[in-house]
Amino acid sequence: MHVTVRRTIPLALTAALLVALTPSARAQEQAPAEEDTYEQNEILQKADDFFGATTEGLAKAIEKVFADQGKPNAYVTGEEVSGAIGIGVRYGEGMLNRKAGAPTKVYWQGPSIGFDFGGNASKVFVLIYRLPDTESLFQRFPAVDGSLYVVAGVGVNYQQSGDIILAPIRTGIGLRAGVNIGYMHYTKKYSWIPL
């Protein structure tokens, strides 16, 4: 009788720990508090202030990202330039904004390779999901620009590293057409080396 009880308790504790540590439980623990996230109308107003006017395409792009990902807990406003002839580069800079704390300067750069040609200059509004702290942004985020969602001249694609998801919304001048793969490296200092 004592042998059965001794074996049952450790097995029950192990099972409880496994359930507690499943990805869904971890994701709920890492989800930002409701007061730290932005509502869709707040983001539309921030985008309107940044771009100068909310176009129908921009409003639909933001609506699409909210439908896909929910409420962001941070965003970046900035500008970038890019160019490619098979192999491409992208450079940008902007400000990371969170509900708590002052805005933080951020730079990004990254290479790409694929069937891609052209160049453009864009204003960029990046919605950020499940960012636990400012430091967590400064890393590489894989991107697949071929999975682009475009409406009325506004483009959105997703970048992800671990649980953190970035949704850059771009609108600008120029033409860069094709499909490419690469990554974006977000840093505290500007760098000409797109790695």
Protein backbone atom coordinates (compact mmCIF):
# COMPACT_ATOMS: atom_id res chain seq x y z
CA MET A 1 0.00 0.00 0.00
CA HIS A 2 2.80 2.47 0.91
CA VAL A 3 4.68 1.66 -2.32
CA THR A 4 1.62 2.56 -4.43
CA VAL A 5 1.10 5.87 -2.60
CA ARG A 6 4.80 6.83 -2.95
CA ARG A 7 4.74 6.16 -6.70
CA THR A 8 1.38 7.85 -7.30
CA ILE A 9 2.28 11.17 -5.66
CA PRO A 10 5.48 11.78 -7.70
CA LEU A 11 3.67 10.76 -10.90
CA ALA A 12 0.78 13.13 -10.15
CA LEU A 13 3.23 15.97 -9.39
CA THR A 14 5.14 15.30 -12.62
CA ALA A 15 1.91 15.31 -14.64
CA ALA A 16 0.81 18.58 -13.01
CA LEU A 17 4.17 20.21 -13.83
CA LEU A 18 3.99 19.06 -17.46
CA VAL A 19 0.50 20.54 -17.83
CA ALA A 20 1.64 23.79 -16.20
CA LEU A 21 4.61 24.09 -18.55
CA THR A 22 2.79 23.47 -21.82
CA PRO A 23 3.21 26.18 -24.50
CA SER A 24 -0.29 27.55 -23.90
CA ALA A 25 0.42 28.04 -20.19
CA ARG A 26 3.75 29.72 -20.97
CA ALA A 27 2.11 31.95 -23.59
CA GLN A 28 -0.52 33.07 -21.07
CA GLU A 29 2.21 33.90 -18.55
CA GLN A 30 4.10 35.93 -21.19
CA ALA A 31 1.02 37.73 -22.51
CA PRO A 32 1.22 41.43 -21.64
CA ALA A 33 -1.22 42.86 -19.14
CA GLU A 34 -4.35 44.40 -20.68
CA GLU A 35 -3.36 47.91 -19.52
CA ASP A 36 -0.02 47.57 -21.38
CA THR A 37 -1.62 46.90 -24.78
CA TYR A 38 -3.03 49.25 -27.42
CA GLU A 39 -6.61 49.25 -28.69
CA GLN A 40 -7.21 49.38 -32.44
CA ASN A 41 -8.55 52.95 -32.31
CA GLU A 42 -5.41 54.07 -30.40
CA ILE A 43 -3.16 52.56 -33.07
CA LEU A 44 -5.22 54.13 -35.87
CA GLN A 45 -4.78 57.53 -34.19
CA LYS A 46 -1.00 56.98 -33.75
CA ALA A 47 -0.73 55.92 -37.40
CA ASP A 48 -2.76 58.95 -38.47
CA ASP A 49 -0.42 61.24 -36.51
CA PHE A 50 2.66 59.54 -38.00
CA PHE A 51 1.60 59.26 -41.64
CA GLY A 52 -0.32 62.55 -41.70
CA ALA A 53 -3.62 60.90 -42.64
CA THR A 54 -5.19 57.48 -42.34
CA THR A 55 -5.84 56.15 -45.83
CA GLU A 56 -8.31 53.36 -46.46
CA GLY A 57 -5.39 51.03 -47.25
CA LEU A 58 -3.65 51.84 -43.96
CA ALA A 59 -6.85 51.37 -41.96
CA LYS A 60 -7.47 47.99 -43.64
CA ALA A 61 -3.86 46.89 -43.05
CA ILE A 62 -4.13 47.73 -39.32
CA GLU A 63 -7.50 45.96 -39.15
CA LYS A 64 -5.93 42.86 -40.77
CA VAL A 65 -3.05 42.78 -38.27
CA PHE A 66 -5.44 43.18 -35.32
CA ALA A 67 -7.60 40.35 -36.71
CA ASP A 68 -4.51 38.12 -37.07
CA GLN A 69 -2.60 39.00 -33.89
CA GLY A 70 -4.80 40.92 -31.45
CA LYS A 71 -3.61 43.90 -29.43
CA PRO A 72 0.07 44.95 -29.64
CA ASN A 73 2.02 46.01 -26.56
CA ALA A 74 4.53 48.22 -28.43
CA TYR A 75 5.07 49.90 -31.78
CA VAL A 76 7.86 51.52 -33.80
CA THR A 77 7.53 54.56 -36.05
CA GLY A 78 10.33 55.14 -38.53
CA GLU A 79 11.68 55.34 -42.05
CA GLU A 80 13.69 52.94 -44.18
CA VAL A 81 15.33 52.49 -47.57
CA SER A 82 15.90 49.26 -49.43
CA GLY A 83 17.23 47.98 -52.70
CA ALA A 84 17.87 44.67 -54.43
CA ILE A 85 19.17 42.99 -57.56
CA GLY A 86 18.73 39.38 -56.47
CA ILE A 87 20.60 40.16 -53.26
CA GLY A 88 19.07 43.01 -51.28
CA VAL A 89 19.56 45.20 -48.24
CA ARG A 90 17.26 47.24 -46.04
CA TYR A 91 18.17 49.98 -43.54
CA GLY A 92 15.88 51.82 -41.16
CA GLU A 93 15.65 53.86 -38.02
CA GLY A 94 12.84 54.90 -35.73
CA MET A 95 11.47 55.12 -32.22
CA LEU A 96 10.18 52.23 -30.10
CA ASN A 97 7.10 53.26 -28.11
CA ARG A 98 5.57 51.48 -25.13
CA LYS A 99 2.84 52.62 -22.75
CA ALA A 100 5.31 52.80 -19.87
CA GLY A 101 8.59 54.67 -20.27
CA ALA A 102 10.15 57.06 -22.73
CA PRO A 103 10.52 56.23 -26.45
CA THR A 104 13.75 54.42 -27.37
CA LYS A 105 15.79 54.95 -30.55
CA VAL A 106 16.09 51.79 -32.65
CA TYR A 107 17.86 50.91 -35.91
CA TRP A 108 17.37 47.94 -38.20
CA GLN A 109 19.19 46.48 -41.13
CA GLY A 110 19.14 43.20 -42.93
CA PRO A 111 20.07 41.26 -46.04
CA SER A 112 17.78 39.31 -48.33
CA ILE A 113 18.15 36.97 -51.26
CA GLY A 114 15.63 35.87 -53.86
CA PHE A 115 13.88 36.85 -57.06
CA ASP A 116 13.82 40.52 -56.17
CA PHE A 117 14.59 43.74 -58.04
CA GLY A 118 14.22 47.47 -57.37
CA GLY A 119 14.42 49.98 -54.56
CA ASN A 120 12.15 52.02 -52.34
CA ALA A 121 11.95 54.50 -49.48
CA SER A 122 9.19 53.93 -46.94
CA LYS A 123 7.60 55.21 -43.80
CA VAL A 124 7.26 52.24 -41.47
CA PHE A 125 4.86 51.62 -38.59
CA VAL A 126 5.69 48.35 -36.81
CA LEU A 127 3.16 46.73 -34.47
CA ILE A 128 4.89 44.54 -31.85
CA TYR A 129 3.34 41.64 -29.98
CA ARG A 130 4.41 39.96 -26.71
CA LEU A 131 7.53 42.10 -26.23
CA PRO A 132 8.45 41.39 -22.58
CA ASP A 133 10.91 44.30 -22.30
CA THR A 134 12.71 46.82 -24.52
CA GLU A 135 15.97 44.81 -24.60
CA SER A 136 14.18 41.84 -26.19
CA LEU A 137 13.70 43.80 -29.43
CA PHE A 138 17.45 43.96 -30.09
CA GLN A 139 17.94 40.71 -32.02
CA ARG A 140 17.42 39.17 -35.47
CA PHE A 141 13.89 38.51 -36.72
CA PRO A 142 13.48 36.18 -39.73
CA ALA A 143 11.26 37.63 -42.45
CA VAL A 144 9.66 36.24 -45.58
CA ASP A 145 8.67 39.20 -47.74
CA GLY A 146 6.99 36.86 -50.21
CA SER A 147 4.18 36.43 -47.66
CA LEU A 148 3.22 40.07 -48.05
CA TYR A 149 -0.32 41.37 -47.54
CA VAL A 150 -0.89 44.45 -49.75
CA VAL A 151 -3.91 46.73 -49.88
CA ALA A 152 -4.06 50.11 -51.67
CA GLY A 153 -0.28 50.63 -51.69
CA VAL A 154 0.22 49.61 -48.06
CA GLY A 155 2.18 46.41 -47.35
CA VAL A 156 2.38 44.24 -44.22
CA ASN A 157 4.51 41.18 -43.50
CA TYR A 158 5.27 39.32 -40.29
CA GLN A 159 8.61 38.70 -38.58
CA GLN A 160 8.96 36.38 -35.59
CA SER A 161 11.58 35.34 -33.07
CA GLY A 162 10.37 33.06 -30.29
CA ASP A 163 7.07 34.45 -28.96
CA ILE A 164 7.71 38.01 -30.21
CA ILE A 165 5.94 38.95 -33.45
CA LEU A 166 6.57 42.11 -35.46
CA ALA A 167 4.19 43.39 -38.13
CA PRO A 168 5.87 46.14 -40.20
CA ILE A 169 3.36 48.24 -42.14
CA ARG A 170 5.07 50.07 -45.02
CA THR A 171 3.95 52.81 -47.35
CA GLY A 172 6.29 54.76 -49.58
CA ILE A 173 7.73 55.59 -52.96
CA GLY A 174 9.64 53.42 -55.40
CA LEU A 175 9.23 49.91 -56.64
CA ARG A 176 10.69 46.72 -55.27
CA ALA A 177 9.08 43.64 -56.74
CA GLY A 178 9.62 39.95 -56.21
CA VAL A 179 9.94 37.34 -53.49
CA ASN A 180 12.83 37.15 -51.06
CA ILE A 181 13.87 35.67 -47.75
CA GLY A 182 16.08 37.25 -45.14
CA TYR A 183 15.99 38.75 -41.68
CA MET A 184 15.95 42.11 -39.94
CA HIS A 185 18.47 42.86 -37.21
CA TYR A 186 17.19 45.44 -34.70
CA THR A 187 20.00 47.28 -32.91
CA LYS A 188 20.73 50.20 -30.58
CA LYS A 189 23.37 51.68 -32.91
CA TYR A 190 23.42 52.36 -36.63
CA SER A 191 25.46 49.95 -38.76
CA TRP A 192 26.26 49.88 -42.48
CA ILE A 193 26.87 46.14 -42.26
CA PRO A 194 23.46 44.53 -42.92
CA LEU A 195 24.11 41.49 -40.73
